[in-house]
PDB file of C-alpha atoms and ligand atoms in Angstrom:
ATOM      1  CA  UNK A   1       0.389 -58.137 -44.231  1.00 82.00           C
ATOM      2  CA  UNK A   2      -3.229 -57.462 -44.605  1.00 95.00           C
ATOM      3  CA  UNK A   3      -5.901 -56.527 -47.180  1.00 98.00           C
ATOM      4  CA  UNK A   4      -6.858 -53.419 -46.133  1.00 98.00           C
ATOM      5  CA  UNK A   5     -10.833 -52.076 -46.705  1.00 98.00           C
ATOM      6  CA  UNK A   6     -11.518 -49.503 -49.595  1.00 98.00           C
ATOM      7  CA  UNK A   7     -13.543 -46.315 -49.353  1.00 98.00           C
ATOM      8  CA  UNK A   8     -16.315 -46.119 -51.459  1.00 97.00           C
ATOM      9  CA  UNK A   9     -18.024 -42.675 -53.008  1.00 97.00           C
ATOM     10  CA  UNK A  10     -19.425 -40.802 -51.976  1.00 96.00           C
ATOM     11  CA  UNK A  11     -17.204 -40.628 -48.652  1.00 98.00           C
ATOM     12  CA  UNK A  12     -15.972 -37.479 -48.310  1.00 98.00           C
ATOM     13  CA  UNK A  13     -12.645 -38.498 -47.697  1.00 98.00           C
ATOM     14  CA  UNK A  14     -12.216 -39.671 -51.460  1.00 98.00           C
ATOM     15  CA  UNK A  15     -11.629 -35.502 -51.755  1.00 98.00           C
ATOM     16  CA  UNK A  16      -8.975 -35.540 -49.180  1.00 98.00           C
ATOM     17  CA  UNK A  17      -5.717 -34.251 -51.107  1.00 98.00           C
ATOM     18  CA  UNK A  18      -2.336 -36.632 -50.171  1.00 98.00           C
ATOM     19  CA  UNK A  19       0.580 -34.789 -48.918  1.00 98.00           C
ATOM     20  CA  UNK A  20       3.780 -36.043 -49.973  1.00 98.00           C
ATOM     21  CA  UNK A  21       5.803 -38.544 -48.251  1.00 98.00           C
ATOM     22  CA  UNK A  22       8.360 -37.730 -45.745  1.00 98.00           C
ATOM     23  CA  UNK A  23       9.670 -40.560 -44.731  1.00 98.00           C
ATOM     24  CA  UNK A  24      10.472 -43.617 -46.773  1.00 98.00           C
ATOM     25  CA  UNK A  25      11.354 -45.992 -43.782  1.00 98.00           C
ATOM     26  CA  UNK A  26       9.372 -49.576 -42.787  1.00 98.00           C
ATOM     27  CA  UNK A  27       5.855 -47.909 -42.741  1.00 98.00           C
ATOM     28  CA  UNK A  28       6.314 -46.950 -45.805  1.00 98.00           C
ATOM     29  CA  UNK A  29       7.172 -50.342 -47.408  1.00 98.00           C
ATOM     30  CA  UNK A  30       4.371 -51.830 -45.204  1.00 98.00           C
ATOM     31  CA  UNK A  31       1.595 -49.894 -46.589  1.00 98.00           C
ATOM     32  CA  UNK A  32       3.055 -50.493 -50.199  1.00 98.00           C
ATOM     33  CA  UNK A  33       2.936 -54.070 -49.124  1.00 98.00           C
ATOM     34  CA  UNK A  34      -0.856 -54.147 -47.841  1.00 98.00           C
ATOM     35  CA  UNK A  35      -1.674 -52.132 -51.142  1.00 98.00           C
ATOM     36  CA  UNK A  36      -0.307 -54.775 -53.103  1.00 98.00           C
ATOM     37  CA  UNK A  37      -2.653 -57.331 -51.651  1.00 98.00           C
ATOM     38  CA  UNK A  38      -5.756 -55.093 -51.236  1.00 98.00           C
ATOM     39  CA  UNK A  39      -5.428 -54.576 -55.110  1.00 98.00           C
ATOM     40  CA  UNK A  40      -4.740 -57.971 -56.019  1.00 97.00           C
ATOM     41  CA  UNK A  41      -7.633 -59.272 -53.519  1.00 97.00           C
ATOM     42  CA  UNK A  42      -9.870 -56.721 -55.448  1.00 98.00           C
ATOM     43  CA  UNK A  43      -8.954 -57.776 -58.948  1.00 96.00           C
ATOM     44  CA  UNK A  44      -7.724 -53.972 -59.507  1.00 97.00           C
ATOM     45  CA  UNK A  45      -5.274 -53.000 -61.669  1.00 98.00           C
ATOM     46  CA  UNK A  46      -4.609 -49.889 -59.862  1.00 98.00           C
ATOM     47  CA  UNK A  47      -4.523 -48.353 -56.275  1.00 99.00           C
ATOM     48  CA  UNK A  48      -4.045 -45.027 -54.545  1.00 99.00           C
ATOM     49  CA  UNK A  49      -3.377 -44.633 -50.718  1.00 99.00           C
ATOM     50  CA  UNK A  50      -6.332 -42.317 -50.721  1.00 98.00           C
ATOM     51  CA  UNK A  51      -8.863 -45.247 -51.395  1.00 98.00           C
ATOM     52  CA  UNK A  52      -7.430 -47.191 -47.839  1.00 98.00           C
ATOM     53  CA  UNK A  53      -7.933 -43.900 -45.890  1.00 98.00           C
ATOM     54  CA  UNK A  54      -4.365 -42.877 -45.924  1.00 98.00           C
ATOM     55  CA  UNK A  55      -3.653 -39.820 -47.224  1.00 98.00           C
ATOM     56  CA  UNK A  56      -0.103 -39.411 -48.594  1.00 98.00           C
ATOM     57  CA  UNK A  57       1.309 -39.471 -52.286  1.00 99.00           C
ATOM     58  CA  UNK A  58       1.600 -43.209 -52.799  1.00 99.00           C
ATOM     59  CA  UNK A  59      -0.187 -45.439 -55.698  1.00 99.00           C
ATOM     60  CA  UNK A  60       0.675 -48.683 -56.633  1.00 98.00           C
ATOM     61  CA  UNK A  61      -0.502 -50.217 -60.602  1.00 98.00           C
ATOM     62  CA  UNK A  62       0.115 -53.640 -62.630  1.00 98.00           C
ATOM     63  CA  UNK A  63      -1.659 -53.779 -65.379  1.00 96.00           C
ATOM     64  CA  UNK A  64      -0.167 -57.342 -66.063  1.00 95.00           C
ATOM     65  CA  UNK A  65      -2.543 -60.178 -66.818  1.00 91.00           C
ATOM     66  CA  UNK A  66      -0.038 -62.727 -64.507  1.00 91.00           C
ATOM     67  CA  UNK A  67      -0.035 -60.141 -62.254  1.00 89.00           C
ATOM     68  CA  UNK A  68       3.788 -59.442 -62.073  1.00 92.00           C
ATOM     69  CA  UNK A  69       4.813 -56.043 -63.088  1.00 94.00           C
ATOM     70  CA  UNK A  70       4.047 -54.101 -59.984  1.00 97.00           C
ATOM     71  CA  UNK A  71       4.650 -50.073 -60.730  1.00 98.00           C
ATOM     72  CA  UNK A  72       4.914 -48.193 -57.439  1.00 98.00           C
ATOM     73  CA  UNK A  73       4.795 -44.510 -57.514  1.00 98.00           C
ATOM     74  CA  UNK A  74       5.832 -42.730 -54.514  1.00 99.00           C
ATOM     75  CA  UNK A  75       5.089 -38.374 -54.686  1.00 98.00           C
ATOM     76  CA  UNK A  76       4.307 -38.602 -58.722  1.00 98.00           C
ATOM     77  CA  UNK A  77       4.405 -35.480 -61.028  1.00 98.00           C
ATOM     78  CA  UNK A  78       3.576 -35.492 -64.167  1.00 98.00           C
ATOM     79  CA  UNK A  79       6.309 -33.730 -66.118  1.00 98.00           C
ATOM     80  CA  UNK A  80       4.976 -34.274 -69.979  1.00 98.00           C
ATOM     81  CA  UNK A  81       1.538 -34.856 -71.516  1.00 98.00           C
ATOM     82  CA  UNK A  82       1.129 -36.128 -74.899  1.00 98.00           C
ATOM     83  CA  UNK A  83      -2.366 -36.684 -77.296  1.00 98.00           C
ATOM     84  CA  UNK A  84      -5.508 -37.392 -75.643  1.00 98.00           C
ATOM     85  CA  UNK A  85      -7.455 -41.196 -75.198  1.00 98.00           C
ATOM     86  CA  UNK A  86     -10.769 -42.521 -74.884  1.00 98.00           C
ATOM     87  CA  UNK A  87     -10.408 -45.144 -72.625  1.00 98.00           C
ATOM     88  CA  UNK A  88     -13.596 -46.895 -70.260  1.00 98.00           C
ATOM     89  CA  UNK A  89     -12.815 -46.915 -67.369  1.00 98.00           C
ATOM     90  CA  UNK A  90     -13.897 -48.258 -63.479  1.00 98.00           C
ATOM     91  CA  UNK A  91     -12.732 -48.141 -60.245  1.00 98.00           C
ATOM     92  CA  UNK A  92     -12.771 -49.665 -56.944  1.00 98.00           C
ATOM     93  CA  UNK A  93     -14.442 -47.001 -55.229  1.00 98.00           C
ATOM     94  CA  UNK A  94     -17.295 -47.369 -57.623  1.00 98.00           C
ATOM     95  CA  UNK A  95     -18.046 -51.050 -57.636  1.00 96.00           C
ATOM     96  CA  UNK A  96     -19.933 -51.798 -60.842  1.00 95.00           C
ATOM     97  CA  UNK A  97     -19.390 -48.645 -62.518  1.00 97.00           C
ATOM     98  CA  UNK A  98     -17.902 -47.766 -65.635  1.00 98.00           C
ATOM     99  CA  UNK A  99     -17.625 -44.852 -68.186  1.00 98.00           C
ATOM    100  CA  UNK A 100     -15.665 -43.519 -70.516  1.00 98.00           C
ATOM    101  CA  UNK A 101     -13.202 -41.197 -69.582  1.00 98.00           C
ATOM    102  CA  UNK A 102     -10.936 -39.101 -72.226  1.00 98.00           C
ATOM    103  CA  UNK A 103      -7.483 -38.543 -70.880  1.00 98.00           C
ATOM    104  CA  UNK A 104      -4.019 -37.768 -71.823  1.00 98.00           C
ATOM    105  CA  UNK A 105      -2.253 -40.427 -74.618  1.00 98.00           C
ATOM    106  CA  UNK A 106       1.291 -40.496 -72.998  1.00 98.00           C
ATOM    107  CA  UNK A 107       2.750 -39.321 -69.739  1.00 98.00           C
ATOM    108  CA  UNK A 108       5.723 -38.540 -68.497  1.00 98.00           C
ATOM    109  CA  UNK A 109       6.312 -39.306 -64.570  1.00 98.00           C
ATOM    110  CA  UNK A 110       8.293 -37.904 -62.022  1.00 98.00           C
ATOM    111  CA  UNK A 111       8.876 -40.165 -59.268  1.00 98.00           C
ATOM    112  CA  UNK A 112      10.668 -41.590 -56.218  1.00 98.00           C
ATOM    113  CA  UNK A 113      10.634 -45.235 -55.235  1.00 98.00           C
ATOM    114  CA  UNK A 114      10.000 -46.467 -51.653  1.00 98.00           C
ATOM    115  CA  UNK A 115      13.766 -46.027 -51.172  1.00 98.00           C
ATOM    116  CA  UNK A 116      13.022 -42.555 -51.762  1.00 98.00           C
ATOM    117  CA  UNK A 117      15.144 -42.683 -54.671  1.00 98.00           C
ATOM    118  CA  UNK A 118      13.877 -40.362 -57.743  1.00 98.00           C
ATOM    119  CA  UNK A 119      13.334 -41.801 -61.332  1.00 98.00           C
ATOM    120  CA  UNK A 120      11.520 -41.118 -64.520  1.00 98.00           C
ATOM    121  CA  UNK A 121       8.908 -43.302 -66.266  1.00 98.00           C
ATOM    122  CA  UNK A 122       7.214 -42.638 -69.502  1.00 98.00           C
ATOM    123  CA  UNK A 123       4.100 -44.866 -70.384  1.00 98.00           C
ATOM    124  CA  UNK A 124       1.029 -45.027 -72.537  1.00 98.00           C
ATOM    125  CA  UNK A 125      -2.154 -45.745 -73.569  1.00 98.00           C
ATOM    126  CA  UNK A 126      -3.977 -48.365 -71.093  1.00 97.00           C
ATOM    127  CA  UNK A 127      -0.722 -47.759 -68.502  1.00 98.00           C
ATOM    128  CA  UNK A 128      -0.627 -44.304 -68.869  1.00 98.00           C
ATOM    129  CA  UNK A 129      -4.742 -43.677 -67.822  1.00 98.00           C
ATOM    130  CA  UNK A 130      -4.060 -46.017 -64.719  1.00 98.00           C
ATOM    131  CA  UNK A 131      -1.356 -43.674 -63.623  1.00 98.00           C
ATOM    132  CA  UNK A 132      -3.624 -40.601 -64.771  1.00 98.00           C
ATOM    133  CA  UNK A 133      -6.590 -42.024 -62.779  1.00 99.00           C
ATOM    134  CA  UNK A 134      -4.459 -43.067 -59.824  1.00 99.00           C
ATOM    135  CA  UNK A 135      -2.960 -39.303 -59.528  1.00 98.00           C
ATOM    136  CA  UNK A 136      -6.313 -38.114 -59.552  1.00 99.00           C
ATOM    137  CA  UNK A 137      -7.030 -39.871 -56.513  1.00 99.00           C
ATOM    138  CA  UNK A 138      -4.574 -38.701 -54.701  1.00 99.00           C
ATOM    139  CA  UNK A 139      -5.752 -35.076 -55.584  1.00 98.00           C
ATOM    140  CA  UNK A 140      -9.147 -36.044 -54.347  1.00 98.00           C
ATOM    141  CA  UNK A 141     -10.033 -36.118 -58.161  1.00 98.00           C
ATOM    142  CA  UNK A 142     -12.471 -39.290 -59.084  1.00 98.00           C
ATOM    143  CA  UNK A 143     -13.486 -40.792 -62.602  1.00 98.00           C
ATOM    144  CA  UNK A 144     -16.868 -39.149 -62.851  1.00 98.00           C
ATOM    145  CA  UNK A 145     -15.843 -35.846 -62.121  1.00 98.00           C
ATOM    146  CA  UNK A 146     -14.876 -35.998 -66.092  1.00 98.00           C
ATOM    147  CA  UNK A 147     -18.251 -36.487 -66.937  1.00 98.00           C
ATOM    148  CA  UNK A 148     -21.227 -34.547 -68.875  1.00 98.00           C
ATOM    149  CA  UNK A 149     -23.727 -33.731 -65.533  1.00 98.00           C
ATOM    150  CA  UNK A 150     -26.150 -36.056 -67.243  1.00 98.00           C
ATOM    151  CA  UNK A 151     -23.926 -39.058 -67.973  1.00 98.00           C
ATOM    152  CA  UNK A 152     -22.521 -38.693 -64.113  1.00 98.00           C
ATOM    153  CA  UNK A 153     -26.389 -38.364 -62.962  1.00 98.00           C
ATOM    154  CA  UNK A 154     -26.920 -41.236 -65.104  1.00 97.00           C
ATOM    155  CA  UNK A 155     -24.096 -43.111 -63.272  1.00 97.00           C
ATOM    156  CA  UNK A 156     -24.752 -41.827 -60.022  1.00 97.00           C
ATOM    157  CA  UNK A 157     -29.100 -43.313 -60.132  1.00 97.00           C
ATOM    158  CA  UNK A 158     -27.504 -46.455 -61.352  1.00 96.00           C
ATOM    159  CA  UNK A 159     -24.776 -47.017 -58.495  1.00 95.00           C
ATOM    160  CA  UNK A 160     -28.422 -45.527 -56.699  1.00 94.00           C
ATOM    161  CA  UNK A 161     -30.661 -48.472 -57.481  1.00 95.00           C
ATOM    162  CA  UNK A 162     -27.206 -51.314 -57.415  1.00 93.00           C
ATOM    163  CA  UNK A 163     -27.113 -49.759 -53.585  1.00 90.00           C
ATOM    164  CA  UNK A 164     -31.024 -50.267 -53.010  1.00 93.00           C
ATOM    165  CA  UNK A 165     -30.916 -53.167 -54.368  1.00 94.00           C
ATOM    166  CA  UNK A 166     -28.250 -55.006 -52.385  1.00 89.00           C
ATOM    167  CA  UNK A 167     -29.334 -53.883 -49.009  1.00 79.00           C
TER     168      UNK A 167
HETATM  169  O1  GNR B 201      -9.134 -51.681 -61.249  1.00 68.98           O
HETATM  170  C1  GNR B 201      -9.236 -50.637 -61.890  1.00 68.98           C
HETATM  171  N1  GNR B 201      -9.467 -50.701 -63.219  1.00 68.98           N
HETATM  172  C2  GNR B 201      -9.389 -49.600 -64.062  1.00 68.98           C
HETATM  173  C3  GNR B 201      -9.886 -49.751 -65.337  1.00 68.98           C
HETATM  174  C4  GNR B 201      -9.799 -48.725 -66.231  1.00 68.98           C
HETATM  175  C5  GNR B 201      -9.234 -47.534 -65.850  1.00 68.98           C
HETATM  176  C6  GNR B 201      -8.775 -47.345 -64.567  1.00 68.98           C
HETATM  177  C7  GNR B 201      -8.826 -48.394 -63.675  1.00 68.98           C
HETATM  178  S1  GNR B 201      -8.196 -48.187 -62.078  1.00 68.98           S
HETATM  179  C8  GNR B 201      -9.158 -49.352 -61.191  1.00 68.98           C
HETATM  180  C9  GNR B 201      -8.658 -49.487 -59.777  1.00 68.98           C
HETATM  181  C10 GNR B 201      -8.889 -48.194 -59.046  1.00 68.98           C
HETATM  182  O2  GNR B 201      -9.951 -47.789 -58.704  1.00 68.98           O
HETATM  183  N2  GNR B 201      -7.844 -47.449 -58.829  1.00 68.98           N
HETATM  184  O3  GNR B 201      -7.981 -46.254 -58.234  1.00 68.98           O
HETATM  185 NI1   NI B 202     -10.004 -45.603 -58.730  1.00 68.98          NI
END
């Protein structure tokens, strides 16, 4: 079990694209594990393997206030989009930074489970962008890319100065 370190932009590998996962065997449930506690250490609600420098299909979310509904998604599709959201959002590889980010209202997921085992989960609203902005990641896809250039050059001087600032 450990809390494993999180990339932070502008690292390059943030752009690496996941390949799916293979093989669902101990590994597997070890890095799910070690997500689970690298989120919870960060006060996230969300995580993709792509953020701990391992690049396969995995993200783990719980959006739960008591911390207790853990949502593991192992080689996601989305099958079904629904309606569109304004939602602000942040993220762990962009400590201090948030924006808002418009996004679809409802998804449908395709899934398997660390079992390898396939299921279907619909969600929305604040669930539904955490799954949306976890895929992303793990399509090398990050928050800001949805921005105007001038709100994401905004964003970009002020994670800039927070850098300068804390060196
Ligand atoms: O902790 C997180 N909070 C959050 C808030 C609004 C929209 C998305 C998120 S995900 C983020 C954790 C993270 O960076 N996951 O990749
Ligand atoms: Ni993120």
């Amino acid at each position: 079990m450990s809390v494993l370190s999180i990339i932070e932009f502008p690292d390059s590998r943030l752009r690496i694209k996941a390949s799916p996962v293979t093989r669902f065997d101990s590994e597997l449930d070890q890095l799910v594990h070690n997500m689970y506690q690298t989120m919870y250490s960060a006060q996230g609600v969300g995580l993709a393997a792509t953020q701990v420098n391992v690049p396969q299909q995995v993200l783990v979310i719980d959006m739960s206030e008591n911390r207790s509904e853990a949502l593991t998604l192992v080689n996601a599709r989305i099958a079904q989009r629904e309606g569109t959201q304004v939602y602000k959002e942040g993220c762990l590889s962009f400590p201090g930074m948030y924006a808002q980010v418009t996004r679809a209202l409802k998804v449908k997921v395709e899934a398997c489970d660390t079992r390898g085992k396939s299921f279907v989960y619909q969600a929305e609203g604040p669930l539904a962008v955490a799954i949306q902005h976890e895929m992303d990641h793990l399509e090398g896809k990050v928050f800001i890319d949805y921005l105007s250039p001038l709100k994401r050059a905004m964003l970009l001087k002020r994670m800039e100065k927070q850098r300068k600032a804390s060196a």
